Tab-separated table of C-alpha atoms in Angstrom:
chain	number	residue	atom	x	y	z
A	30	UNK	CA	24.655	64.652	-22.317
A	31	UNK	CA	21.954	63.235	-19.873
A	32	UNK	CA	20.756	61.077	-22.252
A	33	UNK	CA	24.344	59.752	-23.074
A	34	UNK	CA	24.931	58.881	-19.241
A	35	UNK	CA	21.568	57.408	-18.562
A	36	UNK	CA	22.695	55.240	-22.285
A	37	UNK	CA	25.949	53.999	-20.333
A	38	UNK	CA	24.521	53.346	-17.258
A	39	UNK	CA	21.688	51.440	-18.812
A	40	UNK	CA	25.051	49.496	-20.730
A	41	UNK	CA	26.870	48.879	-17.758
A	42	UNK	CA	24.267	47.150	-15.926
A	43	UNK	CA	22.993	45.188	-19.073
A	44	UNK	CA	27.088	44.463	-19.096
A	45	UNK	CA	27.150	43.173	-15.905
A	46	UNK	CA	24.101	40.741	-15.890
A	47	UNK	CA	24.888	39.363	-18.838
A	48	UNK	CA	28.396	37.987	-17.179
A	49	UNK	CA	26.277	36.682	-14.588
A	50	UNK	CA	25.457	33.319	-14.514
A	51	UNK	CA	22.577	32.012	-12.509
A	52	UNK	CA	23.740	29.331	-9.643
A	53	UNK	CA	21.759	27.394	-7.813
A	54	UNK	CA	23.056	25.783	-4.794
A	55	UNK	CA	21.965	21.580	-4.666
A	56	UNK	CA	22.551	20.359	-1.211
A	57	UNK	CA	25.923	18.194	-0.831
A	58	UNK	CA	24.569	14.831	-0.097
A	59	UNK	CA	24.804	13.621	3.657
A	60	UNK	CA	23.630	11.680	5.914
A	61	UNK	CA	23.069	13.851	8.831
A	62	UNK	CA	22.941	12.319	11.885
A	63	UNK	CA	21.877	8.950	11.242
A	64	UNK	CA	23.716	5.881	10.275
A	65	UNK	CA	22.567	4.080	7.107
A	66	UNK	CA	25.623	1.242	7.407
A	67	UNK	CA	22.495	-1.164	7.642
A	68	UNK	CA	19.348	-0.267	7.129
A	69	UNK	CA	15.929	-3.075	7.611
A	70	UNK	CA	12.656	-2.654	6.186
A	71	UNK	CA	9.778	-3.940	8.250
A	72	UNK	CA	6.507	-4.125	6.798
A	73	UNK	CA	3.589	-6.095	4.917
A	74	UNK	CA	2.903	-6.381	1.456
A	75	UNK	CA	3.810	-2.815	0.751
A	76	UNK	CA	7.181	-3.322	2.094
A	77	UNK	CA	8.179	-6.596	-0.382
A	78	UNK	CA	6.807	-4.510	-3.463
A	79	UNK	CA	3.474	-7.110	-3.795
A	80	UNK	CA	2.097	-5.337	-7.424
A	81	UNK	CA	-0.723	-6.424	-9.380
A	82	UNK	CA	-2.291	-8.808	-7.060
A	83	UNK	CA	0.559	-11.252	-6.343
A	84	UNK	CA	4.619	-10.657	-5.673
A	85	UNK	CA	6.764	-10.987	-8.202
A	86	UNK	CA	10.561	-10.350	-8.909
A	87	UNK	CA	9.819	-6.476	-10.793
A	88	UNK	CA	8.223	-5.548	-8.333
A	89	UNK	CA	10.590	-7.244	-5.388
A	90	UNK	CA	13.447	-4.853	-7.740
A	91	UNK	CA	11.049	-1.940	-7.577
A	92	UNK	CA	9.784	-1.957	-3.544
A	93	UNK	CA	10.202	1.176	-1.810
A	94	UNK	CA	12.616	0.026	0.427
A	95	UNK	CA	14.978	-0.544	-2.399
A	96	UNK	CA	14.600	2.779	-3.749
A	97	UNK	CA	15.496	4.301	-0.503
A	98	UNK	CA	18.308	2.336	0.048
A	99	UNK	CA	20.015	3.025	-3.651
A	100	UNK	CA	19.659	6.248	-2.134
A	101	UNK	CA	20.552	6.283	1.000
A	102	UNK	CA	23.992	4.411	-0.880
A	103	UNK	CA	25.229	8.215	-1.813
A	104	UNK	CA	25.134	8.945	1.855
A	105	UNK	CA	27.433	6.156	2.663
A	106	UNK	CA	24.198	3.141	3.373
A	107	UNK	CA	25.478	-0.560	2.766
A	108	UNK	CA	24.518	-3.315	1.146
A	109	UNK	CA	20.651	-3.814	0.654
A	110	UNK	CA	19.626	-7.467	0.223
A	111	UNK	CA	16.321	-8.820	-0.681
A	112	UNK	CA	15.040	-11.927	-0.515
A	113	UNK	CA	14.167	-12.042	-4.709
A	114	UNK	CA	12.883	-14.920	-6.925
A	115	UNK	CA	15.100	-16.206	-9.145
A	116	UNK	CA	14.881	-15.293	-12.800
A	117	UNK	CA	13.791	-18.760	-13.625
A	118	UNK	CA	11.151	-18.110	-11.299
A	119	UNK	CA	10.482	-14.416	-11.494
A	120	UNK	CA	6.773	-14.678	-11.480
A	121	UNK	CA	6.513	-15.603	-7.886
A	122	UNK	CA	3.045	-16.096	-7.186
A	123	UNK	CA	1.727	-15.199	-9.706
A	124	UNK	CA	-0.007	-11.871	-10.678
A	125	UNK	CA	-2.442	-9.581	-12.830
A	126	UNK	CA	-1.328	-8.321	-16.363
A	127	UNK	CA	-3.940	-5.907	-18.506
A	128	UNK	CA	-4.424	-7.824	-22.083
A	129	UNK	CA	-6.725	-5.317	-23.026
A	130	UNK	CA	-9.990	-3.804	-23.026
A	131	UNK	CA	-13.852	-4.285	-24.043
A	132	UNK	CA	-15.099	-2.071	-26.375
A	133	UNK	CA	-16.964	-0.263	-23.655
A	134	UNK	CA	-13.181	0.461	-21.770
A	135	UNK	CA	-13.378	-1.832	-19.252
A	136	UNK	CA	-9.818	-3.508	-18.279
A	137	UNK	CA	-9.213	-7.154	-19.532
A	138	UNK	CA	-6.643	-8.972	-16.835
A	139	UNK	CA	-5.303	-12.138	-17.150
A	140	UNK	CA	-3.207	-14.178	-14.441
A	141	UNK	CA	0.596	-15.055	-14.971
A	142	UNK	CA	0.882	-18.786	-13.754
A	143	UNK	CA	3.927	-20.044	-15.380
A	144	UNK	CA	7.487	-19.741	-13.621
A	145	UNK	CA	6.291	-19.000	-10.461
A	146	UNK	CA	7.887	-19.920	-7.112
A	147	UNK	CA	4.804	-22.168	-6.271
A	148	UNK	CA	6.095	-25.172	-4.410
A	149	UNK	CA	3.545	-26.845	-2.120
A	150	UNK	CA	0.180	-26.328	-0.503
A	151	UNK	CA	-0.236	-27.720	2.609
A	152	UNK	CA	-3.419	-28.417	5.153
A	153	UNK	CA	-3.245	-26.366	8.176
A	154	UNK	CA	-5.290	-28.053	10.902
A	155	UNK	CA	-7.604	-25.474	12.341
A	156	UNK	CA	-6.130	-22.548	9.675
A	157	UNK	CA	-6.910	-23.905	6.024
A	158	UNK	CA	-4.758	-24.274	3.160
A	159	UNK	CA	-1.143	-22.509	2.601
A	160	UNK	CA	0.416	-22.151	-0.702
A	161	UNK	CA	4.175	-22.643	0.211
A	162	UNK	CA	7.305	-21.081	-2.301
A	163	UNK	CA	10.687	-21.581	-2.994
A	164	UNK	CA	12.941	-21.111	-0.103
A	165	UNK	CA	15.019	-18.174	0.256
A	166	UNK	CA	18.284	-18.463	2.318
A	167	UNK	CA	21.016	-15.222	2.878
A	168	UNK	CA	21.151	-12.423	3.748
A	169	UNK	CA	17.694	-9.338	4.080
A	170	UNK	CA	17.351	-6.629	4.686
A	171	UNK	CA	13.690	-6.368	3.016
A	172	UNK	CA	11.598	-8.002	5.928
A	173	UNK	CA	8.135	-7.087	4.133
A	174	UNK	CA	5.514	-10.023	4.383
A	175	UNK	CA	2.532	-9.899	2.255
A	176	UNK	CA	-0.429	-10.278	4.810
A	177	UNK	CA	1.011	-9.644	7.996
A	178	UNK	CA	-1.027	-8.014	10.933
A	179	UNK	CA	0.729	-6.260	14.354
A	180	UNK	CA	-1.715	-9.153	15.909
A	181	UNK	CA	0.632	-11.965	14.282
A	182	UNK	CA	4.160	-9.986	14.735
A	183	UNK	CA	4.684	-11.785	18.405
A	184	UNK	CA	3.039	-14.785	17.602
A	185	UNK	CA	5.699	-18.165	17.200
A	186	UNK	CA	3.708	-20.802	14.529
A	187	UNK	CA	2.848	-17.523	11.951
A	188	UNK	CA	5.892	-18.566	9.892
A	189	UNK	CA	3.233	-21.545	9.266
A	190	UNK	CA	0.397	-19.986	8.325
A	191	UNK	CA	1.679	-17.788	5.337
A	192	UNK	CA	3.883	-18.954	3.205
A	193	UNK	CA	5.617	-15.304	2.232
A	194	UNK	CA	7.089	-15.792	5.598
A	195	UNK	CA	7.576	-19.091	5.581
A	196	UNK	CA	9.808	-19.317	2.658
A	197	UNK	CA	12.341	-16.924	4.633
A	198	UNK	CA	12.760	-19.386	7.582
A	199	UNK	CA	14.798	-22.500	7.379
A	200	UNK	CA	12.384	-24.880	8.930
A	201	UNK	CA	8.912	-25.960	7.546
A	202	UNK	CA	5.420	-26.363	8.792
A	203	UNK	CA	4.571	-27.083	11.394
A	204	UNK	CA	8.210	-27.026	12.637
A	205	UNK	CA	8.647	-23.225	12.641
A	206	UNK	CA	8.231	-21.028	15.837
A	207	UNK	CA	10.059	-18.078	15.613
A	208	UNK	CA	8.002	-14.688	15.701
A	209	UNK	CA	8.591	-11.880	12.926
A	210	UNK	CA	9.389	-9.435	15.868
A	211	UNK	CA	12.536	-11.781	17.043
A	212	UNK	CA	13.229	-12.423	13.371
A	213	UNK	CA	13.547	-8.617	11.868
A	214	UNK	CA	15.637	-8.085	15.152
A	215	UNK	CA	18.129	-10.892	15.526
A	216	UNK	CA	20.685	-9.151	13.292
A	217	UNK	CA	21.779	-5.809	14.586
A	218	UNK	CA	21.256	-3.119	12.305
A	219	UNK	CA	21.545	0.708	11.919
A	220	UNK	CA	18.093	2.134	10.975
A	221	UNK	CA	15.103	1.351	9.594
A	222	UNK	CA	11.885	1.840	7.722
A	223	UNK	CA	8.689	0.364	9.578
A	224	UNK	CA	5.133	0.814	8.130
A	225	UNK	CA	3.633	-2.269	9.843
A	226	UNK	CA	-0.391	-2.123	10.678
A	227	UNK	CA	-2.373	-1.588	7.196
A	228	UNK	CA	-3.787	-5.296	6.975
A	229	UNK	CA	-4.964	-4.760	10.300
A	230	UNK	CA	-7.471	-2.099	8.736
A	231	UNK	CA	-7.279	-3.253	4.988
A	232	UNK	CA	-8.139	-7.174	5.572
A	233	UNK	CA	-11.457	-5.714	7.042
A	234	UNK	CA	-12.043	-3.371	4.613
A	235	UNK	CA	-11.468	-5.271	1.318
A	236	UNK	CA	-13.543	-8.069	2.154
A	237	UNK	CA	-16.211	-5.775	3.128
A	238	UNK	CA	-16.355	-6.233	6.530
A	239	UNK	CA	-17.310	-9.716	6.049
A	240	UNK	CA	-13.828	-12.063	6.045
A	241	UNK	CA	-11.888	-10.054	8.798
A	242	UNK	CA	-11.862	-7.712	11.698
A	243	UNK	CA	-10.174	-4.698	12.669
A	244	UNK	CA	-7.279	-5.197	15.079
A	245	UNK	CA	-8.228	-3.747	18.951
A	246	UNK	CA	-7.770	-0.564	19.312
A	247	UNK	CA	-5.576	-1.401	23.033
A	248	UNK	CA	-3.785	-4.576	21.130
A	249	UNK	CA	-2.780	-2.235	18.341
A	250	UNK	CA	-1.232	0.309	20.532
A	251	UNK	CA	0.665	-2.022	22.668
A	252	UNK	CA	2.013	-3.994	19.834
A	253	UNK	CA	2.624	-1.001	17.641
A	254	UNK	CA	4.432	0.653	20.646
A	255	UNK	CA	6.759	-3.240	21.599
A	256	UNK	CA	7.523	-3.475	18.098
A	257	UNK	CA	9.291	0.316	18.363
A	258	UNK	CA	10.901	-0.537	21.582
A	259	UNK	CA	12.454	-3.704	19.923
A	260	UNK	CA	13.461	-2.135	16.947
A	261	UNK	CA	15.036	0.943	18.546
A	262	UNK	CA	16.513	-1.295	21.941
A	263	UNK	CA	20.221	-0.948	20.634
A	264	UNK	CA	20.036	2.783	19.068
A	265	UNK	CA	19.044	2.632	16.037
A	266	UNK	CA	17.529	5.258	14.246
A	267	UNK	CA	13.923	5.265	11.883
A	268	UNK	CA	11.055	6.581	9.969
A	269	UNK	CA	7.382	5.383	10.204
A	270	UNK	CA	4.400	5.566	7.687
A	271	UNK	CA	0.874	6.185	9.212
A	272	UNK	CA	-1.967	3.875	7.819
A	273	UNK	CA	-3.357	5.306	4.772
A	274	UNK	CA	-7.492	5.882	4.510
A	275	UNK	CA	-8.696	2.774	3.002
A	276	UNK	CA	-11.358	5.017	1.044
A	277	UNK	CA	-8.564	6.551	-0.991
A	278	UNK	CA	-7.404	3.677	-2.716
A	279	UNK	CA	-9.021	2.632	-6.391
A	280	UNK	CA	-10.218	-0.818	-5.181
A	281	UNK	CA	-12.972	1.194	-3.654
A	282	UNK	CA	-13.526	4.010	-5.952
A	283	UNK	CA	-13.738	2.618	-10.128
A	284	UNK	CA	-17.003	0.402	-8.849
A	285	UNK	CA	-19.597	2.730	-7.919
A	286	UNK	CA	-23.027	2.551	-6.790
A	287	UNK	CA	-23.901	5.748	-9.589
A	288	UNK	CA	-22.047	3.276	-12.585
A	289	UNK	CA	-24.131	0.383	-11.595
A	290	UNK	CA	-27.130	2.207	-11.472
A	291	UNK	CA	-26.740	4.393	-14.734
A	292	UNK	CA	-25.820	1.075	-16.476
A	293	UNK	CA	-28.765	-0.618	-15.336
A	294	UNK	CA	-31.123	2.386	-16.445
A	295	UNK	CA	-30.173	2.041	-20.110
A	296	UNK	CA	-32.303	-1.077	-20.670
A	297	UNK	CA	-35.006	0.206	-17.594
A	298	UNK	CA	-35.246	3.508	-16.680
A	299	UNK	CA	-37.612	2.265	-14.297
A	300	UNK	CA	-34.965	1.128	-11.831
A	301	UNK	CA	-34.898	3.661	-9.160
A	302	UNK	CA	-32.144	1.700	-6.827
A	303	UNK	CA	-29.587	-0.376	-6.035
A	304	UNK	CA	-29.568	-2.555	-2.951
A	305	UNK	CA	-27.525	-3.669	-0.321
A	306	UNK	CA	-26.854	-5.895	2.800
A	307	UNK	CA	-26.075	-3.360	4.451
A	308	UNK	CA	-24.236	-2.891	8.820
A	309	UNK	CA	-27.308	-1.121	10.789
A	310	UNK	CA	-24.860	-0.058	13.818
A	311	UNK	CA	-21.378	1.579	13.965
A	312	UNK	CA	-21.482	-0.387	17.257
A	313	UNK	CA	-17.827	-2.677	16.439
A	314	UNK	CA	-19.724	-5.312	18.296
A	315	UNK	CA	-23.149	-4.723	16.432
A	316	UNK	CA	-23.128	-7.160	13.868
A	317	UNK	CA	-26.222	-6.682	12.336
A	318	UNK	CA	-27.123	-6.511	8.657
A	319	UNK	CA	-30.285	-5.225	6.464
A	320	UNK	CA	-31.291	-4.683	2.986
A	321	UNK	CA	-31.559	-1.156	2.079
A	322	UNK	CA	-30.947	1.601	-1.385
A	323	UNK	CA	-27.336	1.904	-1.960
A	324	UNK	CA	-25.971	5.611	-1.765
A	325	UNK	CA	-23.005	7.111	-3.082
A	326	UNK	CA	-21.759	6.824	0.486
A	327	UNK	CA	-21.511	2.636	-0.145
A	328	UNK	CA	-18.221	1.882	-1.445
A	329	UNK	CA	-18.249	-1.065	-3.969
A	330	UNK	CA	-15.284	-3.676	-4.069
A	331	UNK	CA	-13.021	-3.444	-7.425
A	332	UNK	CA	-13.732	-6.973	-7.588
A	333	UNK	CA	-17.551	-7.066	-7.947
A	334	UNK	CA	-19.115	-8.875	-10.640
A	335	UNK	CA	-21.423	-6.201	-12.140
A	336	UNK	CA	-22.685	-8.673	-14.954
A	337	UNK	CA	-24.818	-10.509	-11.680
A	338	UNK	CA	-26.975	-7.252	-11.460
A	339	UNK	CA	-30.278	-7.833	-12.836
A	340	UNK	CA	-29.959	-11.650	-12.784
A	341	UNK	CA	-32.678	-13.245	-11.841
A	342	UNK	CA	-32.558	-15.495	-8.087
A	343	UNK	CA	-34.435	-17.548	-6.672
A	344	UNK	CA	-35.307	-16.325	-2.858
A	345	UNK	CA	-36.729	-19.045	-0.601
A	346	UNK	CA	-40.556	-17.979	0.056
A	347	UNK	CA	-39.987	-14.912	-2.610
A	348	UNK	CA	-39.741	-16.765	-5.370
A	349	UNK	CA	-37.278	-15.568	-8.552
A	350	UNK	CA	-36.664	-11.705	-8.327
A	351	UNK	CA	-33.402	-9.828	-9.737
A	352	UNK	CA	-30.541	-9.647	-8.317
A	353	UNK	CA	-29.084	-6.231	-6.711
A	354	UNK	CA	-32.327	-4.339	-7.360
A	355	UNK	CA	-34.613	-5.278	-4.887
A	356	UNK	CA	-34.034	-5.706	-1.155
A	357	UNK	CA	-35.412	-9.564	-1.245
A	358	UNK	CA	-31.859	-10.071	-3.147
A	359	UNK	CA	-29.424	-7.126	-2.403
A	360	UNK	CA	-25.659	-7.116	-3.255
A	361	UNK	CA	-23.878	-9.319	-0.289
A	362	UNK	CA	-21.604	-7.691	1.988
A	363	UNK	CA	-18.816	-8.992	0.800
A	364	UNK	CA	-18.871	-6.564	-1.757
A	365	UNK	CA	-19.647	-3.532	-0.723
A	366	UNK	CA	-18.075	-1.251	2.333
A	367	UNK	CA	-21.116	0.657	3.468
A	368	UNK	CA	-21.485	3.357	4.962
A	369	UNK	CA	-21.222	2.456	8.619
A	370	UNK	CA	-18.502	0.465	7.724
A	371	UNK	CA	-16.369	3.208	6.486
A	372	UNK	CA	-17.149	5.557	9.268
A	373	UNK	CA	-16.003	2.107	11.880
A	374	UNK	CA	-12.534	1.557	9.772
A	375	UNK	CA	-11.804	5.376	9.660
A	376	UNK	CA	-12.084	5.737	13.213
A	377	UNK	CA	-9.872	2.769	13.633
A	378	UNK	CA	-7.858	3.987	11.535
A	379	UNK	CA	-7.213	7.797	12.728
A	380	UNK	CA	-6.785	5.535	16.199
A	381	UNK	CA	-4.325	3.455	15.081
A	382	UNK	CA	-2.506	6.624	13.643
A	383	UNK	CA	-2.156	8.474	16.784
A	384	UNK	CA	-0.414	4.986	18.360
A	385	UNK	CA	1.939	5.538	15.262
A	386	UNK	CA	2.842	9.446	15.474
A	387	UNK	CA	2.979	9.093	19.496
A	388	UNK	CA	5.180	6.256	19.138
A	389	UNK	CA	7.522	7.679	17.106
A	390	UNK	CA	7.474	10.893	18.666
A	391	UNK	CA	8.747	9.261	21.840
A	392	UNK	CA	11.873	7.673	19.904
A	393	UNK	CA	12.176	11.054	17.881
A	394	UNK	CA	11.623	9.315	14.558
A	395	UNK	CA	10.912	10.146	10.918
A	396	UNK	CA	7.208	10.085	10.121
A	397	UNK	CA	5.951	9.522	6.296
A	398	UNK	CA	2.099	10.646	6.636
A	399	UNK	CA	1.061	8.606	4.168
A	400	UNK	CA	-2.604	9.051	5.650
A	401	UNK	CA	-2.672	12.847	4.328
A	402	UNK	CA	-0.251	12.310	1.624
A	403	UNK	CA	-2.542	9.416	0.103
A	404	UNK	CA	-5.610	11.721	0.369
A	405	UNK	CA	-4.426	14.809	-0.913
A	406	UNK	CA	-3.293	12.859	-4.055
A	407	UNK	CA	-6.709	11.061	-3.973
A	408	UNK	CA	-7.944	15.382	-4.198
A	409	UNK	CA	-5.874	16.966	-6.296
A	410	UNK	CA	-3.356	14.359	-7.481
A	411	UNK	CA	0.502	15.020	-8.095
A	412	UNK	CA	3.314	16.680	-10.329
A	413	UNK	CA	6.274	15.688	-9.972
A	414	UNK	CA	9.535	15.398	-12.130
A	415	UNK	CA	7.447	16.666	-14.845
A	416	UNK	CA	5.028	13.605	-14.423
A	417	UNK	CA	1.407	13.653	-13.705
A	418	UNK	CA	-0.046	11.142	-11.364
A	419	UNK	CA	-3.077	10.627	-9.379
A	420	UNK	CA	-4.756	7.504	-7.464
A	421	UNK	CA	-7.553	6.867	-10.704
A	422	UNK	CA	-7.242	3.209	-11.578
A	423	UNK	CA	-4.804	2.271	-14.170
A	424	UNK	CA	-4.725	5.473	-15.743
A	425	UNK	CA	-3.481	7.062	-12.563
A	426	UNK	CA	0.601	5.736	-12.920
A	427	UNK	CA	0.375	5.039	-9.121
A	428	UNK	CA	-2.176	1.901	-8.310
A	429	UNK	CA	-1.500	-1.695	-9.974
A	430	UNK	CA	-3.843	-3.857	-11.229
A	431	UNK	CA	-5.569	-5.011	-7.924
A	432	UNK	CA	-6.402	-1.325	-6.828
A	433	UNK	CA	-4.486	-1.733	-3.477
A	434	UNK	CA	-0.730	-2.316	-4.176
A	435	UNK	CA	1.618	0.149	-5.697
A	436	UNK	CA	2.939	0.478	-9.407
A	437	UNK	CA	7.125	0.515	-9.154
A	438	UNK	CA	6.487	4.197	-10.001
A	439	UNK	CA	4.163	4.947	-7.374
A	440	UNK	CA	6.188	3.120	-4.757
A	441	UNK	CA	8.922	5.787	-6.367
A	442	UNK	CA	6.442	8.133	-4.722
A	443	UNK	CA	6.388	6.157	-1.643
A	444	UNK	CA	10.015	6.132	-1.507
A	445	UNK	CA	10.767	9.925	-1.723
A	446	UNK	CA	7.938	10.741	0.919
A	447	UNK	CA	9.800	8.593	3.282
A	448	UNK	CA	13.084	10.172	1.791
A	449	UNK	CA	12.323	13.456	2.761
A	450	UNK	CA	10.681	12.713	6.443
A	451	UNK	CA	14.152	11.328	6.875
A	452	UNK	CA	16.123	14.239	5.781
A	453	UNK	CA	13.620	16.690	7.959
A	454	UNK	CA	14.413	14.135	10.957
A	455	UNK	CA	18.354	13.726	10.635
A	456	UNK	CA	19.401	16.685	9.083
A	457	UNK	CA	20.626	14.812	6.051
A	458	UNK	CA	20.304	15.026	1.996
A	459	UNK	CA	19.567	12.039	0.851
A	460	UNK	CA	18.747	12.768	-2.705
A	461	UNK	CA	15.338	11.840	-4.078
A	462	UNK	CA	14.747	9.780	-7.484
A	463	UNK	CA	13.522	10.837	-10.769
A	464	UNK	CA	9.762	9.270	-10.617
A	465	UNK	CA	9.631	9.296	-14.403
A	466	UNK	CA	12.187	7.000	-14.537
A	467	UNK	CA	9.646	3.967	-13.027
A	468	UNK	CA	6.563	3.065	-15.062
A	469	UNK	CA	3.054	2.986	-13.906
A	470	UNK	CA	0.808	0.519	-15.007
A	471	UNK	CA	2.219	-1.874	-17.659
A	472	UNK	CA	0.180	-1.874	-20.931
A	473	UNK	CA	-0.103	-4.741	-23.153
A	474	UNK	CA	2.298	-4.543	-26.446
């Protein structure tokens, strides 16, 4: 008999969960307490959706700001305008596609020229030369400006001295006076995205320390901080993105000093270095150079020509000695971020962060740490929607063609991150995309 009850307990209960159906409860979309009626994007080249070396009109459709706002449509967000290139001229200016590879797996790239939105280049006096494109009249909402720095965001004649911005303003150079800051602003709006201040690291950094400088530490924080007063003046609501770590992008990590060297070895193993010019000080005012052994420390530029190593130079009062492996003919600086170098942008860098996340805490806005985010895929990379990412170049679905920029599934990424700093901030559920529904790096057919 006690076997018999314990039988129909045992039933019961197996009765009972089997009429149970799991639920899971998805948050009802909202959007809290902000107001996403009309919602800007300010920003640099991140912000348009620049891809592959140049922008273009896939990745002007596949910018993170666009993603959000699709998004933030559920929620009740209006219309999103960009300013795109036609179809006739979708290839804007221009860009990298991979055609293949050698035998040895290094990427072939070849640059799109046709149908692009090339229309002029004109002679700067004092500047240099500036490609000019077709002009784009309506409506934004997309304000992102390939090159921009916080230095140039107040400054009148910038809309003639690049043409990305150029092309959104109705006069032409060197009529044009009108600062981005007054620009993004002149239209009231609801909230906004802002991740303004990476070219004032990056410009230094990819040129390796020799074509730029990094912004002031003082100027930085008290443009950084105007440019959040202006944008939040009338009420308006926002999220920020801290300045990622230049090291954790692939422009500085497929070229190493180890590669060089163990290619190099095969036909000598006598070669015991590589050299560099290399900064002496972290003194920001030191601007000294030397020649000394590379270390893994010495970040080398995606760009580098590695087929110059070994060549033979001539060296006034040397005489002809190989290139890259000895000091009397060491790899220029324009190709390698040394040491010192690094250590200079990073603290810049972790400066210019703490202007962003003070800043935004004292207008209680949404902060994307891209900073951390950036490095912890750049440690362990990502999983996500069933797709695995992480920041290797090419093969890592998140980094285009020139190492730097975003693939449209990686500014997916991008998008979400800012997505959910939002919904932590407001209170709201905006719902996040499906990252395997944008591609990584395109592959030839």
């Amino acid at each position: 008999m006690k076997i018999l009850k314990n039988y129909l307990y045992i039933s019961a209960a197996l009765f009972l969960l089997a009429g149970c159906k799991p639920s899971f409860e998805t948050p009802k979309a909202n959007k809290g307490t902000a107001d996403f009626t009309r919602y800007i994007a300010v920003g640099n080249s991140l912000t348009a959706g620049y891809a592959d070396g140049g922008l273009y009109l896939e990745g002007q459709q596949n910018s993170y700001p666009s993603i959000i706002a699709k998004q933030m449509a559920l929620v009740g967000g209006g219309k999103f305008t960009q300013p795109l290139f036609t179809e006739a001229q979708a290839n804007g200016s221009g860009y990298l596609k991979l055609t293949g590879f050698t035998p040895t797996g290094s990427p072939i790239t070849a640059t799109v020229a046709e149908n692009t939105a090339v229309r002029d280049q004109v002679t700067i006096p004092g500047f240099g030369n500036v490609i000019l494109y077709t002009k784009y009249s309506g409506d934004i909402n997309n304000y992102g400006v390939p090159g921009i720095k916080l230095q140039q965001i107040t400054y009148g004649p910038y809309g003639n001295l690049n043409g990305y911005f150029e092309r959104l303003l109705p006069g032409a150079p060197p009529a044009n006076n009108t600062t981005y800051l007054d620009f993004v602003t002149a239209k009231d709006f609801t909230f906004f995205t802002d991740w303004l201040g990476n070219n004032d690291a990056l410009g230094y950094a990819t040129s390796g320390g020799a074509a730029d400088v990094l912004t002031d530490k003082t100027q930085f924080a008290q443009l950084y901080t105007l440019s959040i007063a202006k944008l939040t003046e009338k009420g308006a609501k926002g999220a920020v993105a801290t300045i990622p770590d230049v090291t954790a992008i692939p422009y500085f990590n497929t070229v190493t000093v180890g590669a060089i060297l163990a290619s190099v070895q095969k036909a000598n193993a006598q070669v015991k270095d590589i050299y560099i010019s290399a900064r002496t000080s972290t003194d920001i005012n030191n601007l000294v150079y030397a020649p000394r052994a590379a270390t893994a420390a010495d970040l080398v530029v995606l760009t580098f020509p590695t087929s110059k190593i070994g060549q033979m130079v001539n060296v006034p009062g040397v005489g002809m000695v190989p290139y890259g492996l000895t000091p009397y003919a060491p790899i220029e600086n324009q190709y390698v971020l040394d040491a010192n170098e690094i250590a200079l942008t990073k603290d810049y860098v972790t400066d210019y962060n703490k202007t962003i996340k003070a800043a935004a805490a004292t207008k209680g806005l949404a902060v994307f740490d891209a900073f951390t985010f950036l490095n912890d895929i750049k440690a362990h990379g990502i999983l996500v929607d069933g797709v695995s990412a992480n920041s290797n170049y090419i093969s890592g679905g998140i980094f285009s063609l020139d190492g730097v920029h975003l693939t449209p599934r990686g500014y997916a990424i991008v998008a979400n991150e800012y997505i959910k700093a939002i919904n932590k901030t407001y209170n709201a559920s905006i719902p996040t995309v499906n990252i395997s529904n944008y591609r990584g790096v395109k592959f030839p057919n």
